[in-house]
mmCIF file of C-alpha atoms and ligand atoms in Angstrom:
data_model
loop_
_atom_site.group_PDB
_atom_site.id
_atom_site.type_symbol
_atom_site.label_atom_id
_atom_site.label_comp_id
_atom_site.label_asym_id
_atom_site.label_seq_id
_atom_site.Cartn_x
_atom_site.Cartn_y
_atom_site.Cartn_z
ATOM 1 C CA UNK A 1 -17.975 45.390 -31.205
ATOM 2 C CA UNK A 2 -21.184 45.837 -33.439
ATOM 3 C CA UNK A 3 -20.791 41.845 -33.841
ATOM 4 C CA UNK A 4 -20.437 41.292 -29.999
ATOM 5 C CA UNK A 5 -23.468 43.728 -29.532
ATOM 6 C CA UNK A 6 -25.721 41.816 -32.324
ATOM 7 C CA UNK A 7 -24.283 38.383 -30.933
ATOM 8 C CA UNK A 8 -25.427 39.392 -27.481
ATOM 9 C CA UNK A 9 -28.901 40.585 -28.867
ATOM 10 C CA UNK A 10 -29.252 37.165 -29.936
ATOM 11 C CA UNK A 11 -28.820 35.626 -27.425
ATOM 12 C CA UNK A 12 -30.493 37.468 -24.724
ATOM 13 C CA UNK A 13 -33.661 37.631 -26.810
ATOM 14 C CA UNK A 14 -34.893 34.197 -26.544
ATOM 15 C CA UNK A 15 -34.268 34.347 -22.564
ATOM 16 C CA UNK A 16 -36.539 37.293 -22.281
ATOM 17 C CA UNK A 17 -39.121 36.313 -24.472
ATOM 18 C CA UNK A 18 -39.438 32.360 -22.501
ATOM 19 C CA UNK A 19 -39.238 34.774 -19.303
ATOM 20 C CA UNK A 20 -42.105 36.491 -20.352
ATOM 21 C CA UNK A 21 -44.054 33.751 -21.182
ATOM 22 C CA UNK A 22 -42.742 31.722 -18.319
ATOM 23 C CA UNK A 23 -45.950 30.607 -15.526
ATOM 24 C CA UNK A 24 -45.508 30.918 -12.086
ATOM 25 C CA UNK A 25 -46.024 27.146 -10.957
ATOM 26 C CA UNK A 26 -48.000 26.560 -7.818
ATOM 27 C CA UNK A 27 -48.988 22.961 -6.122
ATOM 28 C CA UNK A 28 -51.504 22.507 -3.227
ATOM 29 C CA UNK A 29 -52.088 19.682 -1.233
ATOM 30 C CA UNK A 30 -55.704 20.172 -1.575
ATOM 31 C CA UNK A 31 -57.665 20.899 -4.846
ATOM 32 C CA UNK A 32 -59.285 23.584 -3.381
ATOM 33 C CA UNK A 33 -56.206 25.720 -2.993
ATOM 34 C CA UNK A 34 -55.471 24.769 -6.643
ATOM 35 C CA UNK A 35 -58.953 25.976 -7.668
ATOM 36 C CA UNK A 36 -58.548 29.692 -5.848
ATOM 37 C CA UNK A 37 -54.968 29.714 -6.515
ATOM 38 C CA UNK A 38 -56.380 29.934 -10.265
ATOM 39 C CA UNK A 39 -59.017 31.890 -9.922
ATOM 40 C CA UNK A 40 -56.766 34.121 -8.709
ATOM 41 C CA UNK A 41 -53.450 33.645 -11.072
ATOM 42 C CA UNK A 42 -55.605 33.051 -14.069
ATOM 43 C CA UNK A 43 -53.070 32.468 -16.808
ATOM 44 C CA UNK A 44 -50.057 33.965 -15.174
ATOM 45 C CA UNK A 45 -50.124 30.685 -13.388
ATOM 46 C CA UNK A 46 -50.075 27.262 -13.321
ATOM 47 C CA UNK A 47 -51.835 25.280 -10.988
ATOM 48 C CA UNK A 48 -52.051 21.722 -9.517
ATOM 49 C CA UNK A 49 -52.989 19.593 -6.559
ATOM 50 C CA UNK A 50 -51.218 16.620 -5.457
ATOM 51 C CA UNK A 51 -54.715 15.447 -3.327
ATOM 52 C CA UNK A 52 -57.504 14.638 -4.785
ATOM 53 C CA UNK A 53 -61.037 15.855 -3.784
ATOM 54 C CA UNK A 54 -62.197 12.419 -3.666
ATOM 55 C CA UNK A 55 -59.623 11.066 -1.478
ATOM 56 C CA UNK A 56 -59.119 11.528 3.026
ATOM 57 C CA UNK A 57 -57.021 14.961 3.151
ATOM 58 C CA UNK A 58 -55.347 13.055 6.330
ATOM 59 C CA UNK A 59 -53.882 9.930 4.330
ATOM 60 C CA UNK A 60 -52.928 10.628 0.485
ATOM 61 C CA UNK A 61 -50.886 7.647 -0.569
ATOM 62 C CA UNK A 62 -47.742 9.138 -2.136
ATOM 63 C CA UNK A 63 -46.893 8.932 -5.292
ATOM 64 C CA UNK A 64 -43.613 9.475 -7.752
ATOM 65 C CA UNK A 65 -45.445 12.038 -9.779
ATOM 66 C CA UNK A 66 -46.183 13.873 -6.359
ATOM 67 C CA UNK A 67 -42.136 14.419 -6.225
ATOM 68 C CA UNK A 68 -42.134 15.421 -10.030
ATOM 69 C CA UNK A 69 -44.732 17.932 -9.284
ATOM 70 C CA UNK A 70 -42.592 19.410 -6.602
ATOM 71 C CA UNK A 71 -39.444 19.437 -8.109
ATOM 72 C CA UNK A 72 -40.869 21.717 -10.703
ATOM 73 C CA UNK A 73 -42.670 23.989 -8.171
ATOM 74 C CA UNK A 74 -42.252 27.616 -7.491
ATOM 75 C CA UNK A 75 -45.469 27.683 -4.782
ATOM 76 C CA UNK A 76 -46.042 24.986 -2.618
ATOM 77 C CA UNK A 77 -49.968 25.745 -0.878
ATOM 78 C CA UNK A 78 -50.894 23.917 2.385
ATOM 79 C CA UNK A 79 -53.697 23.572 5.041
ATOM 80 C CA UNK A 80 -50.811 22.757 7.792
ATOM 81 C CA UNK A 81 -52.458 22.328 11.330
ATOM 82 C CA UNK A 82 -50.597 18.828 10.783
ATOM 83 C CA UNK A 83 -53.592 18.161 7.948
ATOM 84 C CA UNK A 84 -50.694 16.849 5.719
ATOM 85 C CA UNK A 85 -47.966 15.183 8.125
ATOM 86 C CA UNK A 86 -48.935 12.024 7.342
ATOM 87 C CA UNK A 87 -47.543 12.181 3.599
ATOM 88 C CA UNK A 88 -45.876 15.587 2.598
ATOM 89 C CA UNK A 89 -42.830 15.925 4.538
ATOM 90 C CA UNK A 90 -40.791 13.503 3.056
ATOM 91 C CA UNK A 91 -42.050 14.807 -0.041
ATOM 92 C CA UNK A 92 -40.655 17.793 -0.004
ATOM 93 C CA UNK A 93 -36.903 16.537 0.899
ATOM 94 C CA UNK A 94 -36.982 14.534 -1.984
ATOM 95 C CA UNK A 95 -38.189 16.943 -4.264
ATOM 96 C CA UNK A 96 -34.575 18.809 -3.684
ATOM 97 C CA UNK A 97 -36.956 21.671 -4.067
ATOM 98 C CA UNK A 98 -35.408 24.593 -1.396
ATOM 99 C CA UNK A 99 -37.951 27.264 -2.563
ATOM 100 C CA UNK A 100 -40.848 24.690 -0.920
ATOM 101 C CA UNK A 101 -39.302 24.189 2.204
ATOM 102 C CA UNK A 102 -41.408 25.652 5.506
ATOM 103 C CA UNK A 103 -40.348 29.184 6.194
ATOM 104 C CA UNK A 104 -38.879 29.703 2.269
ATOM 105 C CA UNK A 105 -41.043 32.131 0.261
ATOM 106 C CA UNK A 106 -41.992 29.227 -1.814
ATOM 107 C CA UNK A 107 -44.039 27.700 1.211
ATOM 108 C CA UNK A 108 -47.648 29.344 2.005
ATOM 109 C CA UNK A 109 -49.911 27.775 4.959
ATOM 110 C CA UNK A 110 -53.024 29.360 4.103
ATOM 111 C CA UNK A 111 -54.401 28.402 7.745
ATOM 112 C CA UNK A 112 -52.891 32.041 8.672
ATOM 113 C CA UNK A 113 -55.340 34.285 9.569
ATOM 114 C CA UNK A 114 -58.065 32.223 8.860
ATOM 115 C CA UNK A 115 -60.745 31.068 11.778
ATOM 116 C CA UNK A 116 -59.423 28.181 13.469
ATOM 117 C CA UNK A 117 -61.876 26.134 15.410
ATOM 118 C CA UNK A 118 -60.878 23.351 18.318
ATOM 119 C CA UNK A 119 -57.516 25.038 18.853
ATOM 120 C CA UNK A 120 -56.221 22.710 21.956
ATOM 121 C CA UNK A 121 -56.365 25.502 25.331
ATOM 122 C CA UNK A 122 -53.687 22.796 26.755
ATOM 123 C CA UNK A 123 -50.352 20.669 25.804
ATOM 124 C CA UNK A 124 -50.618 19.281 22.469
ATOM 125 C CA UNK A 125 -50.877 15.556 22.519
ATOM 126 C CA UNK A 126 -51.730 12.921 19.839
ATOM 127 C CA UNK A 127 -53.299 10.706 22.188
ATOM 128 C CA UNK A 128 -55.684 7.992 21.245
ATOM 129 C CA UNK A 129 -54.727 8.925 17.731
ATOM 130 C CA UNK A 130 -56.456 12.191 17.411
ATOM 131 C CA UNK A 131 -55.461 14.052 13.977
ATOM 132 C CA UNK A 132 -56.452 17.204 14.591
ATOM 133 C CA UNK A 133 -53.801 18.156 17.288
ATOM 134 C CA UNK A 134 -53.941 21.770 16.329
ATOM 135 C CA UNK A 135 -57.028 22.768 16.467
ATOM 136 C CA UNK A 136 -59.482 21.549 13.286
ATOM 137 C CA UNK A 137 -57.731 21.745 9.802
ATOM 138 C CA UNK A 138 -60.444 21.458 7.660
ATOM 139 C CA UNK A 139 -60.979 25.489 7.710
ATOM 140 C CA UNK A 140 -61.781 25.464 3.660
ATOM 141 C CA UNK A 141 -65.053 24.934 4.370
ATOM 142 C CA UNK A 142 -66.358 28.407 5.900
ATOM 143 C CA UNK A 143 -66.665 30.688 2.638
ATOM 144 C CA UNK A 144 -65.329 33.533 5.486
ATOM 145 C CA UNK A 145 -61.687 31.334 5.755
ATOM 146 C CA UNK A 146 -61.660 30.481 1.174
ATOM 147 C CA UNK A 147 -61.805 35.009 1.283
ATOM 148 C CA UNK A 148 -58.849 34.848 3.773
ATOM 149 C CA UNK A 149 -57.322 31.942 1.738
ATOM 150 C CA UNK A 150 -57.623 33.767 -1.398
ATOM 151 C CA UNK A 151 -56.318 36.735 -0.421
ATOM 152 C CA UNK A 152 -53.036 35.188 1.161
ATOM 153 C CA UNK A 153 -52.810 33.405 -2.227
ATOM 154 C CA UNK A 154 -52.971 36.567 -3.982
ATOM 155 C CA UNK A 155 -50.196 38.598 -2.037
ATOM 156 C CA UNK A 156 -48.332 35.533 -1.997
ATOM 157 C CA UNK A 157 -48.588 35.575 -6.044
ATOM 158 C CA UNK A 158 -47.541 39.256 -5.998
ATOM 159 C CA UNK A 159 -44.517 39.169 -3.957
ATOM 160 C CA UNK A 160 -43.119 36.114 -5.647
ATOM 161 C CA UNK A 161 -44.014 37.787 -9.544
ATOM 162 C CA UNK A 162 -44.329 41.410 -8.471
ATOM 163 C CA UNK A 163 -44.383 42.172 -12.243
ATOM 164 C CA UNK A 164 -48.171 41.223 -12.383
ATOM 165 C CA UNK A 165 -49.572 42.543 -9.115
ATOM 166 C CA UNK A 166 -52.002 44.625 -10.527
ATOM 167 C CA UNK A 167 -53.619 41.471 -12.143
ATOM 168 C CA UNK A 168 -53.377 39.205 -9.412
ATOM 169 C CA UNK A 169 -55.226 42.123 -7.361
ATOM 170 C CA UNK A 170 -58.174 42.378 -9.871
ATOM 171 C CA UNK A 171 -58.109 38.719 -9.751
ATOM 172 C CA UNK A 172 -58.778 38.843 -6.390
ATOM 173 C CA UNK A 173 -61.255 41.406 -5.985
ATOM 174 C CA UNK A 174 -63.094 39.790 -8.532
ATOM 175 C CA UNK A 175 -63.322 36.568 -6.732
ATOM 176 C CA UNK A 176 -63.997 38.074 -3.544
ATOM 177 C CA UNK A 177 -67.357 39.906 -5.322
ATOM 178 C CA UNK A 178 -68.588 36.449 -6.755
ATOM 179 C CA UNK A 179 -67.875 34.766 -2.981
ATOM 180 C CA UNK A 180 -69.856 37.667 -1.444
ATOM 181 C CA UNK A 181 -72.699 37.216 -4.119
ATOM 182 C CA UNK A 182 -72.824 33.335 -3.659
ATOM 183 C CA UNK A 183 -72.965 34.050 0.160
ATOM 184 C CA UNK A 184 -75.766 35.840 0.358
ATOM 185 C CA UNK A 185 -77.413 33.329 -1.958
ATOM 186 C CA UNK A 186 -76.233 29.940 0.170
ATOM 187 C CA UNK A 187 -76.961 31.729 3.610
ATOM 188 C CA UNK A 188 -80.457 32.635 2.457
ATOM 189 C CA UNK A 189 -80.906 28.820 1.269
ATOM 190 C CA UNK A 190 -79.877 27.787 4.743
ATOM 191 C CA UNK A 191 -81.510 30.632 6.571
ATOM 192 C CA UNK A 192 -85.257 27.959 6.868
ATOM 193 C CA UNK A 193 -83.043 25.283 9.019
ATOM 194 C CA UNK A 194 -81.024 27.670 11.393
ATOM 195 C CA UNK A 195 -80.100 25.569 14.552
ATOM 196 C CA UNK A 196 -80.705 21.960 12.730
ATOM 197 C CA UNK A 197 -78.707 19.530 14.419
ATOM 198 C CA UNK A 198 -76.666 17.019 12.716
ATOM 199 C CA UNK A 199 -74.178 14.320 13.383
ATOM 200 C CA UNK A 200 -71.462 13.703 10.732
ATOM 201 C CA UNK A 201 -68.727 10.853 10.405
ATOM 202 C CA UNK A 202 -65.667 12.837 10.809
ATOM 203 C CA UNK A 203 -65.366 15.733 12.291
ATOM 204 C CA UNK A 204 -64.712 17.533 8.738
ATOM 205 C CA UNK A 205 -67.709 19.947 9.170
ATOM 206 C CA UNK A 206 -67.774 22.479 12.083
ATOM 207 C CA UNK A 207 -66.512 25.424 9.944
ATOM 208 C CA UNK A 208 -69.185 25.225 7.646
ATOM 209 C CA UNK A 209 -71.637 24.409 10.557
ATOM 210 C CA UNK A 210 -70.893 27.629 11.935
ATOM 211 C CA UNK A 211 -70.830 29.623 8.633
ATOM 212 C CA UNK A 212 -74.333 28.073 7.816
ATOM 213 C CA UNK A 213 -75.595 27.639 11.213
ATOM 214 C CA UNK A 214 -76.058 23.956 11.833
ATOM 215 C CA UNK A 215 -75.233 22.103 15.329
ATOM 216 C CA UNK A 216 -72.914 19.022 14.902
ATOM 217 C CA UNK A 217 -73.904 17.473 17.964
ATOM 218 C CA UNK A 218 -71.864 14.138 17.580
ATOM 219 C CA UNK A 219 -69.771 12.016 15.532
ATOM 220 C CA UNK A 220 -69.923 8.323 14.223
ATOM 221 C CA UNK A 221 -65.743 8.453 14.630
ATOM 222 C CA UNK A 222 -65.218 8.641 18.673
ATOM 223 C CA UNK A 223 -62.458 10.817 17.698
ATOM 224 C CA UNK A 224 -61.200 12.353 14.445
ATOM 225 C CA UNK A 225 -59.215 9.839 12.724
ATOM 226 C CA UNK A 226 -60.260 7.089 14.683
ATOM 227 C CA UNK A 227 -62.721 3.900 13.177
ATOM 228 C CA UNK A 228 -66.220 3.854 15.018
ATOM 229 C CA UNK A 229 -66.902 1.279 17.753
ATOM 230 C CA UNK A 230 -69.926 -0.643 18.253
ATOM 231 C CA UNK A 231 -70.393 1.041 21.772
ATOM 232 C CA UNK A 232 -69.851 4.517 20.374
ATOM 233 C CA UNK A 233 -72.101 3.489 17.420
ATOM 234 C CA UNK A 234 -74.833 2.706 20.118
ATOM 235 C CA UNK A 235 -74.091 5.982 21.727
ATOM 236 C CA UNK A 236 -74.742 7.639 18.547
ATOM 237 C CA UNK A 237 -77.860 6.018 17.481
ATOM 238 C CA UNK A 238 -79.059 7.006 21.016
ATOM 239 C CA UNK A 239 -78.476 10.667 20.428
ATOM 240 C CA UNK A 240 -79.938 10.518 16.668
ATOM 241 C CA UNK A 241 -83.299 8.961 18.476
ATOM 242 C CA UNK A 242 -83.406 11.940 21.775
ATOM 243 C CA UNK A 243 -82.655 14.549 19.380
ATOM 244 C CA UNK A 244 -84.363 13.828 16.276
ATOM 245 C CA UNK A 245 -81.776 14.399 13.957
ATOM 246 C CA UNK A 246 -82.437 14.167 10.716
ATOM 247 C CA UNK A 247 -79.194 14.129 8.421
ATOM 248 C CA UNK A 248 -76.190 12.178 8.528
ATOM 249 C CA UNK A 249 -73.131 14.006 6.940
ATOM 250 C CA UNK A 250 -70.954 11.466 5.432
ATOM 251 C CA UNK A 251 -67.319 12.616 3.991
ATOM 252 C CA UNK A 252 -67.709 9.953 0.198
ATOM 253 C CA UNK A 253 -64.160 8.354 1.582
ATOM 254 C CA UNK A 254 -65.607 6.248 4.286
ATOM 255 C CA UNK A 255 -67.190 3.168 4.586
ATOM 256 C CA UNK A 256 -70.479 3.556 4.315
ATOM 257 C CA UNK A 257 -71.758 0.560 6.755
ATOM 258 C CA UNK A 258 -71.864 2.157 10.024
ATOM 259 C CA UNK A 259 -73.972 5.142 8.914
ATOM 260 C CA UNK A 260 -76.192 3.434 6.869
ATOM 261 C CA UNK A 261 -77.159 1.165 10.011
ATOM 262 C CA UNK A 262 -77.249 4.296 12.219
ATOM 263 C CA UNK A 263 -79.890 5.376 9.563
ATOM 264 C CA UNK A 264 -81.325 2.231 9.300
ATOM 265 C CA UNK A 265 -82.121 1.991 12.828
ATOM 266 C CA UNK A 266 -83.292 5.292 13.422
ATOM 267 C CA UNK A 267 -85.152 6.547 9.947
ATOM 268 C CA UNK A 268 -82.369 9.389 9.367
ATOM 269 C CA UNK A 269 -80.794 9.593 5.821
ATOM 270 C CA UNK A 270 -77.609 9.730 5.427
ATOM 271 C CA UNK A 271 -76.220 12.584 2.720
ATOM 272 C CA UNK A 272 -72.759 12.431 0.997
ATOM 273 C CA UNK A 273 -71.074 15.414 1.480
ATOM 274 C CA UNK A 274 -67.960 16.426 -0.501
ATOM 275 C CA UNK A 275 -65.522 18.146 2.036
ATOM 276 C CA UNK A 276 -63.289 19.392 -1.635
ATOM 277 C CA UNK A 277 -63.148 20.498 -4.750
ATOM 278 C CA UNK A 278 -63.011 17.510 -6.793
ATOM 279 C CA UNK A 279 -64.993 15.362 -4.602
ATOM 280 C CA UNK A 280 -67.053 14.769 -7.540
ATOM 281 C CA UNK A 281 -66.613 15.982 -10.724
ATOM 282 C CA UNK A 282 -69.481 18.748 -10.561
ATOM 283 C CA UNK A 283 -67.609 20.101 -8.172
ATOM 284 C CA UNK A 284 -65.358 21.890 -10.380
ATOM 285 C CA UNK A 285 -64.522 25.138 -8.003
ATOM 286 C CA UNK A 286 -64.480 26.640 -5.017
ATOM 287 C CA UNK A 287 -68.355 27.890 -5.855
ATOM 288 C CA UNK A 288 -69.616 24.408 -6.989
ATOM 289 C CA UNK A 289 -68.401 23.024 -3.783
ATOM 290 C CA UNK A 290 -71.237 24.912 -1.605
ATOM 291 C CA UNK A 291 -73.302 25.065 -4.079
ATOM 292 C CA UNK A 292 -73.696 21.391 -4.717
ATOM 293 C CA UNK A 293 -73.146 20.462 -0.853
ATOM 294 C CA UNK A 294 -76.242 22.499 0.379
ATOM 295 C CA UNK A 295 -78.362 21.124 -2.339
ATOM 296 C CA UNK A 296 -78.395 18.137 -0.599
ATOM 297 C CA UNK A 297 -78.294 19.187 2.507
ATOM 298 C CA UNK A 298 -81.792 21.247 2.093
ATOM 299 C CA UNK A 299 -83.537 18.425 0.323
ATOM 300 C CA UNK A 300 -83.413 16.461 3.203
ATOM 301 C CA UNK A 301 -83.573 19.202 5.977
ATOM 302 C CA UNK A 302 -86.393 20.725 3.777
ATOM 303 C CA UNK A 303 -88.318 17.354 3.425
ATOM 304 C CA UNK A 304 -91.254 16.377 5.449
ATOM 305 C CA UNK A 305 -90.820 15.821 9.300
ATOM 306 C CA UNK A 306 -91.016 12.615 10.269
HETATM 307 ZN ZN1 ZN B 1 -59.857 15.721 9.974
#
């Protein structure tokens, strides 16, 4: 008996101690998610993207490690709002991964609860290609939505390793201090320009034009997701001219040529903006991303007028 006892010892020892140790593993689609998702689960947790800040969040070219990543996955983190149909489903069958399928408690669409903007009032149609069916999915980019985001990360942490709660909560609240802090700090930058009106490429930008108070009053695609036209183009330099609009947003994943022409032909600068984490390598977090983006964006808004 005292052998069976000391044999069992033994053997359950290891197990515990590699339990212990063991990380939560979480993917996103986006970096962003990754970057609160560790701000939040510190070392308890492990945390990747499959995206790339750099890259369209509508069309990520798949690739094998994507289905490695997955496989291996105990938190799967999403936009949804159809952000990621183009790539992920299929992703997730072959993963053989059940915990990451929608509606398992492996699966978190952090678009819950947050503010969604352009929500269709009528029947849902993809017509004339338009890839935001559901109303706009690039939500990340109102500080108000990465609080909501964070904090459905963090209960989503605790109920899935309930053993570190506590942590994950002073995780949290620590996060949400430094995103109240920044805040105050970005919306005073921004405060000068209230109103300005710009016209971006895709429509990636009316969350943070809300949060920050900037007018998007067109856009060089004549729809989200679809390539500009030389009439639209027209229409657009048009309404750069009447309204005197200053700054061009320009997500760094599309081709430059049309907006440097609109700019061209009407004396308006365009500014790269980095919708994500990632988008350059400065951008390392969640804080980095607004704090880089409205650098720009105030040393052209702030410059003289012409
Ligand atoms: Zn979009």
């Amino acid at each position: 008996m005292k052998r069976i006892a000391a044999l069992l010892a033994f053997l359950l020892v290891p197990s515990f101690a590699a339990k212990a140790q063991a990380k939560v593993r979480v993917v996103s689609t986006l970096q962003d998610f990754a970057s609160i998702a560790q701000s939040i689960g510190g070392d308890l947790i492990e945390a990747d993207s499959l995206a790339k800040g750099y890259q369209d969040p509508h069309f990520v070219d798949a690739k094998p490690s994507f289905i490695l990543k997955l496989s291996r996955a105990d938190l799967l983190i999403v936009a949804g709002l159809e952000l990621e149909i183009g790539y992920l489903p299929p992703l997730i069958d072959q993963s053989r991964n059940a915990k990451l399928h929608p509606g398992s408690p492996g699966y978190l669409d952090v678009s819950q609860g947050c503010d969604i903007l352009e929500r269709p009032a009528g029947q849902v149609t993809r017509a004339m290609g338009d890839v935001h069916p559901y109303g706009n999915p690039h939500y990340w980019t109102d500080p108000d939505n990465g609080r909501v985001i964070a904090r459905s990360i963090a209960a989503k942490l605790s109920a899935l390793d309930s053993a570190h709660r506590a942590a994950y909560e002073k995780n949290l609240a620590a996060f949400e201090a430094k995103l109240a802090e920044k805040d105050k700090e970005w919306l005073a930058k921004m405060a000068p320009f209230a109103g300005a009106k710009i016209v971006t490429f895709h429509r990636s930008w009316p969350n943070f034009a809300k949060h920050f108070k900037l007018e998007v009053v067109g856009e060089i695609e004549p729809k989200p997701g679809i390539p500009p036209s030389p009439s639209h183009t027209l229409e657009i330099i048009n309404l750069v001219n009447s309204e005197k609009i200053r700054v061009i947003l320009v997500e760094p994943y599309f081709d430059l040529k049309t907006p440097k022409y609109i700019a061209e032909k009407t004396g308006s600068t365009m500014v790269v903006a980095y919708p994500s984490v990632g988008g350059v390598p400065e951008i390392k977090d969640y804080f980095s991303l607004f704090d880089i983006n409205l650098d720009a964006l105030v040393k052209e808004l702030g410059g003289a007028k012409p």
